[in-house]
Amino acid sequence: LEAKNSAIVLPDAPLDIAISEIMTGTLSYNGQRCTALKMLFVHDSVFPEFMNLFNQSLKKLKPGMPWEENVDITPLPEEGKAEYLDTLVQEAVAKGARIMNENGGKFHGNLYYPAVVYPVNSSMKLYHVEQFGPVIPVAAFRDIDEPLRYIIESKYGQQVSIFGTGADEI
């Protein structure tokens, strides 16, 4: 059922709402659901503030076992999944991306701490494949045609989450 659903954060987006929804969209069930947000496009005019607030929200997440109280990030159910996610992140880093959050991509066994990876571009596997896990690829954009072209050219049928306040732009 694969999908590579995107989120587009426009310049006039209420960042508190966008971040709350994107946190849920990328990380509920550790990002292992077909409807998860798997590629973020953030307008470059709000990118620094967005990234700062998003990473602050990530710091509040508690990793642990599912039976522990108030746990947000739990081990992945697939054998070898953490290693697979690590190969996607390391390939993106080798091609110029950075892990933007503290402890991002660290793992022990199948407990994988979410990694925010930026800037992700078309030369990277992470731009194209459905990672199906807590890896959050991010690209900044200036022209709305950039994320729209990504969606149109994708090999997946998709849904998209658009954050903004201007009805005409949306």
Short mmCIF file of N, CA and C in Angstrom, two decimals:
data_model
loop_
_atom_site.label_atom_id
_atom_site.label_comp_id
_atom_site.label_asym_id
_atom_site.label_seq_id
_atom_site.Cartn_x
_atom_site.Cartn_y
_atom_site.Cartn_z
N LEU A 1 0.80 -1.20 0.00
CA LEU A 1 0.00 0.00 0.00
C LEU A 1 0.84 1.26 0.00
N GLU A 2 2.10 1.18 -0.13
CA GLU A 2 3.05 2.28 0.03
C GLU A 2 2.50 3.66 -0.31
N ALA A 3 3.07 4.67 0.36
CA ALA A 3 2.75 6.07 0.11
C ALA A 3 3.91 6.92 0.59
N LYS A 4 4.04 8.09 0.05
CA LYS A 4 5.07 9.05 0.48
C LYS A 4 4.36 10.39 0.67
N ASN A 5 3.44 10.42 1.63
CA ASN A 5 2.61 11.58 1.88
C ASN A 5 3.44 12.77 2.36
N SER A 6 3.07 13.94 1.87
CA SER A 6 3.83 15.15 2.15
C SER A 6 3.05 16.11 3.03
N ALA A 7 3.80 17.00 3.66
CA ALA A 7 3.24 18.17 4.32
C ALA A 7 3.90 19.38 3.69
N ILE A 8 3.10 20.40 3.43
CA ILE A 8 3.61 21.65 2.88
C ILE A 8 3.27 22.75 3.89
N VAL A 9 4.32 23.43 4.37
CA VAL A 9 4.15 24.52 5.32
C VAL A 9 4.37 25.83 4.57
N LEU A 10 3.29 26.58 4.38
CA LEU A 10 3.33 27.84 3.66
C LEU A 10 3.83 28.97 4.57
N PRO A 11 4.23 30.11 3.99
CA PRO A 11 4.77 31.20 4.81
C PRO A 11 3.83 31.73 5.87
N ASP A 12 2.52 31.64 5.64
CA ASP A 12 1.55 32.18 6.60
C ASP A 12 0.98 31.11 7.53
N ALA A 13 1.61 29.96 7.57
CA ALA A 13 1.09 28.86 8.41
C ALA A 13 1.19 29.21 9.89
N PRO A 14 0.15 28.91 10.65
CA PRO A 14 0.26 29.03 12.11
C PRO A 14 1.16 27.87 12.59
N LEU A 15 2.38 28.20 12.94
CA LEU A 15 3.38 27.16 13.19
C LEU A 15 3.01 26.26 14.36
N ASP A 16 2.34 26.78 15.37
CA ASP A 16 1.97 25.92 16.50
C ASP A 16 1.05 24.79 16.04
N ILE A 17 0.09 25.12 15.20
CA ILE A 17 -0.84 24.10 14.68
C ILE A 17 -0.10 23.17 13.72
N ALA A 18 0.68 23.74 12.83
CA ALA A 18 1.42 22.92 11.85
C ALA A 18 2.33 21.92 12.57
N ILE A 19 3.05 22.39 13.54
CA ILE A 19 4.00 21.50 14.25
C ILE A 19 3.26 20.41 15.01
N SER A 20 2.20 20.76 15.69
CA SER A 20 1.43 19.76 16.41
C SER A 20 0.91 18.68 15.47
N GLU A 21 0.34 19.09 14.35
CA GLU A 21 -0.20 18.14 13.39
C GLU A 21 0.90 17.33 12.70
N ILE A 22 2.01 17.96 12.40
CA ILE A 22 3.11 17.26 11.74
C ILE A 22 3.78 16.28 12.69
N MET A 23 3.87 16.62 13.96
CA MET A 23 4.41 15.67 14.94
C MET A 23 3.55 14.41 14.96
N THR A 24 2.24 14.58 15.02
CA THR A 24 1.34 13.44 15.00
C THR A 24 1.44 12.70 13.66
N GLY A 25 1.44 13.46 12.58
CA GLY A 25 1.46 12.87 11.25
C GLY A 25 2.72 12.10 10.93
N THR A 26 3.85 12.53 11.47
CA THR A 26 5.11 11.84 11.18
C THR A 26 5.43 10.73 12.16
N LEU A 27 4.97 10.86 13.41
CA LEU A 27 5.49 9.96 14.44
C LEU A 27 4.47 9.08 15.15
N SER A 28 3.17 9.26 14.92
CA SER A 28 2.27 8.32 15.58
C SER A 28 2.53 6.93 15.00
N TYR A 29 2.50 5.96 15.86
CA TYR A 29 2.87 4.58 15.50
C TYR A 29 4.29 4.53 14.90
N ASN A 30 5.16 5.39 15.43
CA ASN A 30 6.56 5.45 14.97
C ASN A 30 6.67 5.73 13.47
N GLY A 31 5.68 6.36 12.90
CA GLY A 31 5.70 6.64 11.46
C GLY A 31 5.44 5.42 10.61
N GLN A 32 5.00 4.34 11.24
CA GLN A 32 4.78 3.09 10.51
C GLN A 32 3.30 2.89 10.20
N ARG A 33 2.78 3.79 9.40
CA ARG A 33 1.42 3.66 8.89
C ARG A 33 1.39 4.28 7.51
N CYS A 34 0.58 3.76 6.66
CA CYS A 34 0.53 4.22 5.26
C CYS A 34 0.18 5.69 5.15
N THR A 35 -0.63 6.20 6.08
CA THR A 35 -1.05 7.59 6.01
C THR A 35 -0.09 8.55 6.70
N ALA A 36 1.04 8.07 7.20
CA ALA A 36 2.01 8.95 7.87
C ALA A 36 2.57 9.98 6.90
N LEU A 37 2.92 11.13 7.45
CA LEU A 37 3.63 12.14 6.66
C LEU A 37 5.08 11.69 6.54
N LYS A 38 5.57 11.60 5.31
CA LYS A 38 6.90 11.04 5.09
C LYS A 38 7.85 11.97 4.35
N MET A 39 7.39 13.20 4.06
CA MET A 39 8.24 14.20 3.42
C MET A 39 7.67 15.57 3.77
N LEU A 40 8.52 16.44 4.34
CA LEU A 40 8.08 17.78 4.71
C LEU A 40 8.69 18.81 3.77
N PHE A 41 7.86 19.73 3.32
CA PHE A 41 8.31 20.89 2.55
C PHE A 41 7.94 22.12 3.36
N VAL A 42 8.95 22.91 3.74
CA VAL A 42 8.74 24.08 4.58
C VAL A 42 9.25 25.30 3.82
N HIS A 43 8.40 26.32 3.72
CA HIS A 43 8.82 27.54 3.02
C HIS A 43 10.04 28.13 3.72
N ASP A 44 11.01 28.56 2.91
CA ASP A 44 12.27 29.00 3.51
C ASP A 44 12.12 30.23 4.40
N SER A 45 11.06 31.02 4.25
CA SER A 45 10.88 32.19 5.11
C SER A 45 10.52 31.82 6.55
N VAL A 46 9.96 30.64 6.76
CA VAL A 46 9.61 30.20 8.11
C VAL A 46 10.45 29.00 8.56
N PHE A 47 11.35 28.55 7.70
CA PHE A 47 12.11 27.34 8.01
C PHE A 47 12.87 27.43 9.33
N PRO A 48 13.66 28.49 9.61
CA PRO A 48 14.42 28.50 10.87
C PRO A 48 13.52 28.40 12.10
N GLU A 49 12.44 29.17 12.12
CA GLU A 49 11.53 29.13 13.27
C GLU A 49 10.84 27.77 13.35
N PHE A 50 10.38 27.26 12.22
CA PHE A 50 9.75 25.95 12.20
C PHE A 50 10.69 24.90 12.78
N MET A 51 11.93 24.87 12.29
CA MET A 51 12.87 23.83 12.73
C MET A 51 13.16 23.94 14.22
N ASN A 52 13.32 25.16 14.71
CA ASN A 52 13.57 25.36 16.13
C ASN A 52 12.40 24.83 16.96
N LEU A 53 11.19 25.22 16.61
CA LEU A 53 10.01 24.77 17.36
C LEU A 53 9.76 23.26 17.22
N PHE A 54 9.98 22.75 16.02
CA PHE A 54 9.79 21.32 15.79
C PHE A 54 10.76 20.51 16.65
N ASN A 55 12.02 20.92 16.69
CA ASN A 55 13.01 20.20 17.49
C ASN A 55 12.73 20.33 18.98
N GLN A 56 12.20 21.46 19.42
CA GLN A 56 11.79 21.59 20.82
C GLN A 56 10.70 20.58 21.15
N SER A 57 9.76 20.40 20.23
CA SER A 57 8.70 19.41 20.44
C SER A 57 9.26 17.99 20.47
N LEU A 58 10.22 17.71 19.60
CA LEU A 58 10.82 16.37 19.58
C LEU A 58 11.51 16.05 20.91
N LYS A 59 12.14 17.04 21.51
CA LYS A 59 12.85 16.82 22.79
C LYS A 59 11.91 16.35 23.89
N LYS A 60 10.64 16.65 23.77
CA LYS A 60 9.66 16.28 24.79
C LYS A 60 9.21 14.82 24.68
N LEU A 61 9.54 14.18 23.57
CA LEU A 61 9.11 12.79 23.37
C LEU A 61 9.91 11.85 24.25
N LYS A 62 9.22 10.89 24.81
CA LYS A 62 9.86 9.92 25.70
C LYS A 62 9.96 8.58 24.99
N PRO A 63 11.19 8.09 24.77
CA PRO A 63 11.33 6.75 24.21
C PRO A 63 11.24 5.70 25.32
N GLY A 64 10.79 4.51 24.97
CA GLY A 64 10.73 3.43 25.94
C GLY A 64 9.90 2.27 25.44
N MET A 65 9.59 1.40 26.36
CA MET A 65 8.81 0.22 26.03
C MET A 65 7.31 0.56 26.08
N PRO A 66 6.50 -0.11 25.27
CA PRO A 66 5.08 0.24 25.16
C PRO A 66 4.31 0.14 26.47
N TRP A 67 4.75 -0.67 27.40
CA TRP A 67 4.03 -0.84 28.65
C TRP A 67 4.42 0.21 29.70
N GLU A 68 5.42 1.04 29.39
CA GLU A 68 5.82 2.11 30.31
C GLU A 68 4.87 3.30 30.14
N GLU A 69 4.70 4.06 31.21
CA GLU A 69 3.79 5.21 31.16
C GLU A 69 4.37 6.35 30.35
N ASN A 70 3.49 7.04 29.63
CA ASN A 70 3.82 8.27 28.91
C ASN A 70 4.92 8.11 27.87
N VAL A 71 5.02 6.94 27.28
CA VAL A 71 6.04 6.69 26.26
C VAL A 71 5.48 7.08 24.89
N ASP A 72 6.30 7.78 24.11
CA ASP A 72 5.89 8.22 22.78
C ASP A 72 6.55 7.43 21.66
N ILE A 73 7.78 7.02 21.86
CA ILE A 73 8.55 6.30 20.85
C ILE A 73 8.85 4.91 21.39
N THR A 74 8.42 3.89 20.66
CA THR A 74 8.62 2.51 21.10
C THR A 74 9.46 1.76 20.06
N PRO A 75 9.95 0.58 20.41
CA PRO A 75 10.75 -0.19 19.44
C PRO A 75 9.95 -0.50 18.17
N LEU A 76 10.66 -0.58 17.08
CA LEU A 76 10.06 -0.94 15.80
C LEU A 76 9.82 -2.44 15.76
N PRO A 77 8.72 -2.90 15.17
CA PRO A 77 8.38 -4.32 15.22
C PRO A 77 9.15 -5.21 14.24
N GLU A 78 9.83 -4.61 13.27
CA GLU A 78 10.53 -5.39 12.24
C GLU A 78 11.99 -5.61 12.58
N GLU A 79 12.44 -6.81 12.44
CA GLU A 79 13.85 -7.13 12.60
C GLU A 79 14.65 -6.39 11.53
N GLY A 80 15.70 -5.68 11.93
CA GLY A 80 16.57 -4.99 10.98
C GLY A 80 16.06 -3.64 10.51
N LYS A 81 14.90 -3.20 10.98
CA LYS A 81 14.32 -1.93 10.51
C LYS A 81 15.18 -0.73 10.92
N ALA A 82 15.70 -0.73 12.14
CA ALA A 82 16.53 0.39 12.59
C ALA A 82 17.78 0.52 11.72
N GLU A 83 18.37 -0.60 11.37
CA GLU A 83 19.56 -0.57 10.51
C GLU A 83 19.21 -0.04 9.12
N TYR A 84 18.04 -0.44 8.60
CA TYR A 84 17.61 0.05 7.30
C TYR A 84 17.42 1.57 7.33
N LEU A 85 16.74 2.07 8.37
CA LEU A 85 16.55 3.51 8.49
C LEU A 85 17.89 4.23 8.59
N ASP A 86 18.81 3.63 9.33
CA ASP A 86 20.14 4.23 9.46
C ASP A 86 20.85 4.32 8.10
N THR A 87 20.69 3.32 7.24
CA THR A 87 21.33 3.40 5.92
C THR A 87 20.74 4.54 5.10
N LEU A 88 19.42 4.77 5.20
CA LEU A 88 18.81 5.89 4.48
C LEU A 88 19.34 7.23 4.99
N VAL A 89 19.43 7.36 6.30
CA VAL A 89 19.93 8.61 6.89
C VAL A 89 21.39 8.83 6.54
N GLN A 90 22.20 7.78 6.67
CA GLN A 90 23.64 7.94 6.40
C GLN A 90 23.90 8.24 4.92
N GLU A 91 23.10 7.67 4.03
CA GLU A 91 23.26 7.98 2.61
C GLU A 91 22.93 9.45 2.35
N ALA A 92 21.87 9.97 2.99
CA ALA A 92 21.52 11.38 2.83
C ALA A 92 22.61 12.29 3.41
N VAL A 93 23.16 11.91 4.55
CA VAL A 93 24.24 12.69 5.16
C VAL A 93 25.47 12.69 4.26
N ALA A 94 25.78 11.57 3.67
CA ALA A 94 26.94 11.48 2.76
C ALA A 94 26.74 12.38 1.54
N LYS A 95 25.48 12.68 1.20
CA LYS A 95 25.19 13.53 0.05
C LYS A 95 24.86 14.97 0.44
N GLY A 96 25.17 15.34 1.69
CA GLY A 96 25.06 16.74 2.08
C GLY A 96 23.98 17.11 3.08
N ALA A 97 23.15 16.18 3.48
CA ALA A 97 22.12 16.48 4.49
C ALA A 97 22.75 16.43 5.88
N ARG A 98 21.99 16.94 6.85
CA ARG A 98 22.42 16.87 8.25
C ARG A 98 21.26 16.34 9.09
N ILE A 99 21.61 15.73 10.19
CA ILE A 99 20.60 15.36 11.19
C ILE A 99 20.41 16.60 12.04
N MET A 100 19.19 17.12 12.08
CA MET A 100 18.91 18.42 12.66
C MET A 100 18.53 18.38 14.14
N ASN A 101 18.30 17.22 14.68
CA ASN A 101 17.86 17.16 16.07
C ASN A 101 18.82 16.34 16.92
N GLU A 102 18.86 16.72 18.17
CA GLU A 102 19.70 16.04 19.16
C GLU A 102 19.27 14.58 19.28
N ASN A 103 20.22 13.69 19.23
CA ASN A 103 20.01 12.23 19.32
C ASN A 103 19.29 11.64 18.12
N GLY A 104 19.05 12.43 17.11
CA GLY A 104 18.35 11.95 15.92
C GLY A 104 19.08 10.79 15.27
N GLY A 105 18.35 9.71 15.02
CA GLY A 105 18.91 8.55 14.35
C GLY A 105 19.68 7.60 15.24
N LYS A 106 19.79 7.91 16.51
CA LYS A 106 20.47 6.98 17.42
C LYS A 106 19.51 5.81 17.66
N PHE A 107 20.08 4.63 17.74
CA PHE A 107 19.22 3.48 17.99
C PHE A 107 19.95 2.43 18.80
N HIS A 108 19.17 1.64 19.49
CA HIS A 108 19.66 0.50 20.25
C HIS A 108 18.67 -0.63 20.00
N GLY A 109 19.16 -1.68 19.36
CA GLY A 109 18.24 -2.74 18.95
C GLY A 109 17.24 -2.15 17.97
N ASN A 110 15.97 -2.29 18.27
CA ASN A 110 14.93 -1.75 17.39
C ASN A 110 14.30 -0.47 17.94
N LEU A 111 14.88 0.10 18.99
CA LEU A 111 14.40 1.39 19.49
C LEU A 111 15.17 2.48 18.76
N TYR A 112 14.48 3.17 17.87
CA TYR A 112 15.08 4.16 16.97
C TYR A 112 14.54 5.53 17.32
N TYR A 113 15.44 6.45 17.72
CA TYR A 113 15.00 7.80 18.05
C TYR A 113 14.82 8.59 16.75
N PRO A 114 13.70 9.32 16.62
CA PRO A 114 13.41 10.02 15.36
C PRO A 114 14.57 10.90 14.88
N ALA A 115 14.78 10.90 13.58
CA ALA A 115 15.82 11.71 12.95
C ALA A 115 15.16 12.68 11.99
N VAL A 116 15.43 13.98 12.19
CA VAL A 116 14.99 15.00 11.26
C VAL A 116 16.18 15.26 10.33
N VAL A 117 16.00 15.02 9.04
CA VAL A 117 17.09 15.08 8.07
C VAL A 117 16.83 16.22 7.08
N TYR A 118 17.82 17.11 6.96
CA TYR A 118 17.69 18.29 6.10
C TYR A 118 19.04 18.68 5.54
N PRO A 119 19.12 19.18 4.34
CA PRO A 119 18.12 19.26 3.30
C PRO A 119 18.10 17.98 2.49
N VAL A 120 16.94 17.45 2.29
CA VAL A 120 16.77 16.23 1.50
C VAL A 120 16.43 16.66 0.07
N ASN A 121 17.09 16.03 -0.88
CA ASN A 121 16.85 16.38 -2.29
C ASN A 121 16.75 15.12 -3.14
N SER A 122 16.51 15.30 -4.41
CA SER A 122 16.21 14.18 -5.31
C SER A 122 17.38 13.23 -5.55
N SER A 123 18.58 13.59 -5.12
CA SER A 123 19.71 12.68 -5.28
C SER A 123 19.75 11.62 -4.18
N MET A 124 18.88 11.73 -3.20
CA MET A 124 18.89 10.86 -2.02
C MET A 124 17.74 9.87 -2.05
N LYS A 125 18.01 8.65 -1.61
CA LYS A 125 16.95 7.64 -1.53
C LYS A 125 15.82 8.11 -0.63
N LEU A 126 16.16 8.82 0.44
CA LEU A 126 15.17 9.27 1.41
C LEU A 126 14.12 10.18 0.78
N TYR A 127 14.45 10.81 -0.31
CA TYR A 127 13.51 11.67 -1.05
C TYR A 127 12.47 10.83 -1.79
N HIS A 128 12.83 9.61 -2.15
CA HIS A 128 12.00 8.80 -3.03
C HIS A 128 11.30 7.63 -2.34
N VAL A 129 11.96 6.97 -1.41
CA VAL A 129 11.40 5.74 -0.85
C VAL A 129 10.51 6.03 0.36
N GLU A 130 9.57 5.15 0.59
CA GLU A 130 8.75 5.24 1.79
C GLU A 130 9.55 4.65 2.95
N GLN A 131 10.04 5.49 3.83
CA GLN A 131 10.89 5.02 4.93
C GLN A 131 10.12 4.20 5.96
N PHE A 132 8.84 4.44 6.13
CA PHE A 132 7.98 3.68 7.03
C PHE A 132 8.60 3.53 8.42
N GLY A 133 8.99 4.66 8.98
CA GLY A 133 9.59 4.70 10.30
C GLY A 133 9.86 6.13 10.72
N PRO A 134 10.42 6.33 11.91
CA PRO A 134 10.59 7.67 12.46
C PRO A 134 11.78 8.46 11.90
N VAL A 135 11.85 8.55 10.59
CA VAL A 135 12.82 9.41 9.92
C VAL A 135 12.01 10.48 9.20
N ILE A 136 12.37 11.73 9.43
CA ILE A 136 11.58 12.85 8.92
C ILE A 136 12.42 13.66 7.94
N PRO A 137 12.27 13.40 6.63
CA PRO A 137 13.01 14.17 5.64
C PRO A 137 12.36 15.53 5.43
N VAL A 138 13.20 16.57 5.32
CA VAL A 138 12.71 17.93 5.17
C VAL A 138 13.43 18.62 4.02
N ALA A 139 12.66 19.36 3.23
CA ALA A 139 13.22 20.22 2.19
C ALA A 139 12.62 21.61 2.36
N ALA A 140 13.42 22.64 2.17
CA ALA A 140 12.90 24.01 2.17
C ALA A 140 12.56 24.36 0.72
N PHE A 141 11.58 25.25 0.55
CA PHE A 141 11.22 25.66 -0.80
C PHE A 141 10.93 27.15 -0.82
N ARG A 142 11.09 27.76 -1.98
CA ARG A 142 10.72 29.17 -2.22
C ARG A 142 9.49 29.26 -3.10
N ASP A 143 9.42 28.39 -4.07
CA ASP A 143 8.35 28.41 -5.07
C ASP A 143 7.45 27.20 -4.84
N ILE A 144 6.16 27.41 -4.71
CA ILE A 144 5.21 26.33 -4.45
C ILE A 144 5.28 25.24 -5.50
N ASP A 145 5.77 25.57 -6.69
CA ASP A 145 5.90 24.55 -7.73
C ASP A 145 6.86 23.43 -7.34
N GLU A 146 7.81 23.71 -6.43
CA GLU A 146 8.77 22.67 -6.02
C GLU A 146 8.06 21.50 -5.32
N PRO A 147 7.31 21.74 -4.24
CA PRO A 147 6.62 20.58 -3.63
C PRO A 147 5.52 20.01 -4.52
N LEU A 148 4.86 20.86 -5.30
CA LEU A 148 3.82 20.34 -6.18
C LEU A 148 4.42 19.41 -7.24
N ARG A 149 5.57 19.77 -7.77
CA ARG A 149 6.24 18.92 -8.76
C ARG A 149 6.62 17.57 -8.11
N TYR A 150 7.10 17.63 -6.87
CA TYR A 150 7.45 16.40 -6.15
C TYR A 150 6.24 15.47 -6.08
N ILE A 151 5.10 16.02 -5.71
CA ILE A 151 3.88 15.22 -5.57
C ILE A 151 3.43 14.66 -6.92
N ILE A 152 3.43 15.49 -7.94
CA ILE A 152 2.99 15.06 -9.27
C ILE A 152 3.89 13.97 -9.83
N GLU A 153 5.20 14.10 -9.61
CA GLU A 153 6.15 13.16 -10.20
C GLU A 153 6.38 11.90 -9.36
N SER A 154 5.79 11.85 -8.19
CA SER A 154 5.98 10.70 -7.32
C SER A 154 5.37 9.44 -7.95
N LYS A 155 5.96 8.30 -7.64
CA LYS A 155 5.41 7.04 -8.13
C LYS A 155 4.25 6.54 -7.27
N TYR A 156 3.96 7.27 -6.20
CA TYR A 156 2.91 6.86 -5.27
C TYR A 156 1.64 7.68 -5.45
N GLY A 157 0.51 7.05 -5.18
CA GLY A 157 -0.71 7.82 -4.96
C GLY A 157 -0.57 8.43 -3.58
N GLN A 158 -1.00 9.65 -3.41
CA GLN A 158 -0.69 10.32 -2.16
C GLN A 158 -1.84 11.17 -1.64
N GLN A 159 -1.66 11.55 -0.40
CA GLN A 159 -2.43 12.62 0.19
C GLN A 159 -1.41 13.68 0.60
N VAL A 160 -1.88 14.88 0.85
CA VAL A 160 -0.98 15.96 1.26
C VAL A 160 -1.65 16.78 2.35
N SER A 161 -0.85 17.24 3.30
CA SER A 161 -1.33 18.15 4.33
C SER A 161 -0.74 19.51 4.02
N ILE A 162 -1.60 20.52 3.91
CA ILE A 162 -1.15 21.87 3.59
C ILE A 162 -1.47 22.76 4.78
N PHE A 163 -0.46 23.50 5.25
CA PHE A 163 -0.63 24.38 6.39
C PHE A 163 -0.43 25.83 5.95
N GLY A 164 -1.44 26.64 6.16
CA GLY A 164 -1.41 28.05 5.80
C GLY A 164 -2.74 28.66 6.17
N THR A 165 -2.88 29.97 5.91
CA THR A 165 -4.14 30.64 6.24
C THR A 165 -4.78 31.29 5.02
N GLY A 166 -4.04 31.47 3.96
CA GLY A 166 -4.59 32.12 2.77
C GLY A 166 -5.32 31.14 1.88
N ALA A 167 -6.64 31.30 1.79
CA ALA A 167 -7.44 30.36 0.99
C ALA A 167 -6.99 30.30 -0.46
N ASP A 168 -6.63 31.44 -1.03
CA ASP A 168 -6.20 31.45 -2.44
C ASP A 168 -4.92 30.66 -2.63
N GLU A 169 -3.97 30.84 -1.73
CA GLU A 169 -2.69 30.11 -1.83
C GLU A 169 -2.92 28.61 -1.63
N ILE A 170 -3.73 28.27 -0.66
CA ILE A 170 -4.00 26.86 -0.39
C ILE A 170 -4.72 26.25 -1.57
#
